[in-house]
């Protein structure tokens, strides 16, 4: 509560405030004491515009209840099938539709249409609608001529049990199971090859060309413990030694298949005499000259051989070679050859083969270009028909043998036939 001063204690009425002239037309009319609007704003006489002629009632809804209040059957379809279904034979059955139930949309009785592809007599009761067995073959045996017929893949893929065993591509050994040279000797052989590269092919002089034609070959680079005669003898304690023939058995200028267009086969045999020791300490092969005479053929570049002590084949391989044949035996005759066949332009196919006691068999043959070991195999350069090749016979320890170059003395007489048909 506020309390005024003594000047405010008079009972005189308060002075009226000064009147401020205003635009009466812009001011809203004051309300009457009863709270109603002044009569200046009363509605005009007569009905409101919505009730006058030509008013909104001219567009009133038609008589009758609105569509939401009509009967459900007001919109029933006309009798008969719809036009789009009249010609298909799927018109609804005559008469009023049945009462609406949950099974109003159940499939018609009987199997679905795709059951028509099952057996002619219809699916058995155990078959489900739409299952994988709806398309089962008809009952009974298949028609004649189809029983036991193989699928295409069975005809294209042969039975692996009928195939021969694969060649031993990866049967390389780290060392021989019988005899091995020292690492120092192997390195000495590599040093020799680096210092003495393979000779380039050259035409033979008349004397050597005649000797080659007459199979009159000389033997070179002989160890002092090896006696050369019609029969050769390696004595006890003989170290690794290679005996090389001259002139070459294969001469590029005279026998190159790309130049002559003919197949060339070189071959020789060795007789192991019965006074040799039990283990045949020999190696039979070919090499490009020059070759280290203190190493066996097959261990270094440009050479290959089959070793008689372990039966392994060696192609520029100073390790343990690869499995090939059974070891050689005393009293046996073993022959080794190479076959050069022209292929295409300057291509040459090269095969190495072996005979034993005059018999050649498929397992005694291999392709020069067969898959090789990347680490242990040093390549076939020089053996591919582009270098002159000499016979190379390796000897160590005691062995008594005879080298046969003359064709009329060979036990194997199939060279001419082999040249034509293989």
Coordinates of N, CA and C in Angstrom, one line a residue, residues 64-75:
X64 N -30.4 -36.4 -51.2 CA -30.1 -37.8 -50.8 C -28.8 -37.8 -49.9
X65 N -28.6 -38.9 -49.4 CA -27.4 -39.0 -48.5 C -26.1 -38.9 -49.3
X66 N -25.0 -38.5 -48.7 CA -23.7 -38.5 -49.4 C -23.3 -39.9 -49.7
X67 N -22.3 -40.0 -50.6 CA -21.8 -41.4 -51.0 C -21.4 -42.2 -49.8
X68 N -20.8 -41.5 -48.8 CA -20.3 -42.3 -47.7 C -21.4 -43.0 -46.9
X69 N -22.6 -42.6 -47.1 CA -23.7 -43.2 -46.4 C -24.6 -44.1 -47.2
X70 N -24.1 -44.4 -48.5 CA -24.9 -45.3 -49.4 C -24.6 -46.7 -49.0
X71 N -25.4 -47.6 -49.5 CA -25.2 -49.0 -49.3 C -24.0 -49.6 -50.0
X72 N -23.4 -50.6 -49.4 CA -22.2 -51.2 -50.0 C -22.5 -51.8 -51.4
X73 N -23.8 -52.2 -51.6 CA -24.0 -52.9 -52.9 C -24.4 -51.9 -54.0
X74 N -24.3 -50.5 -53.6 CA -24.6 -49.5 -54.7 C -23.5 -49.6 -55.8
X75 N -22.3 -50.1 -55.4 CA -21.2 -50.1 -56.3 C -20.8 -51.6 -56.7

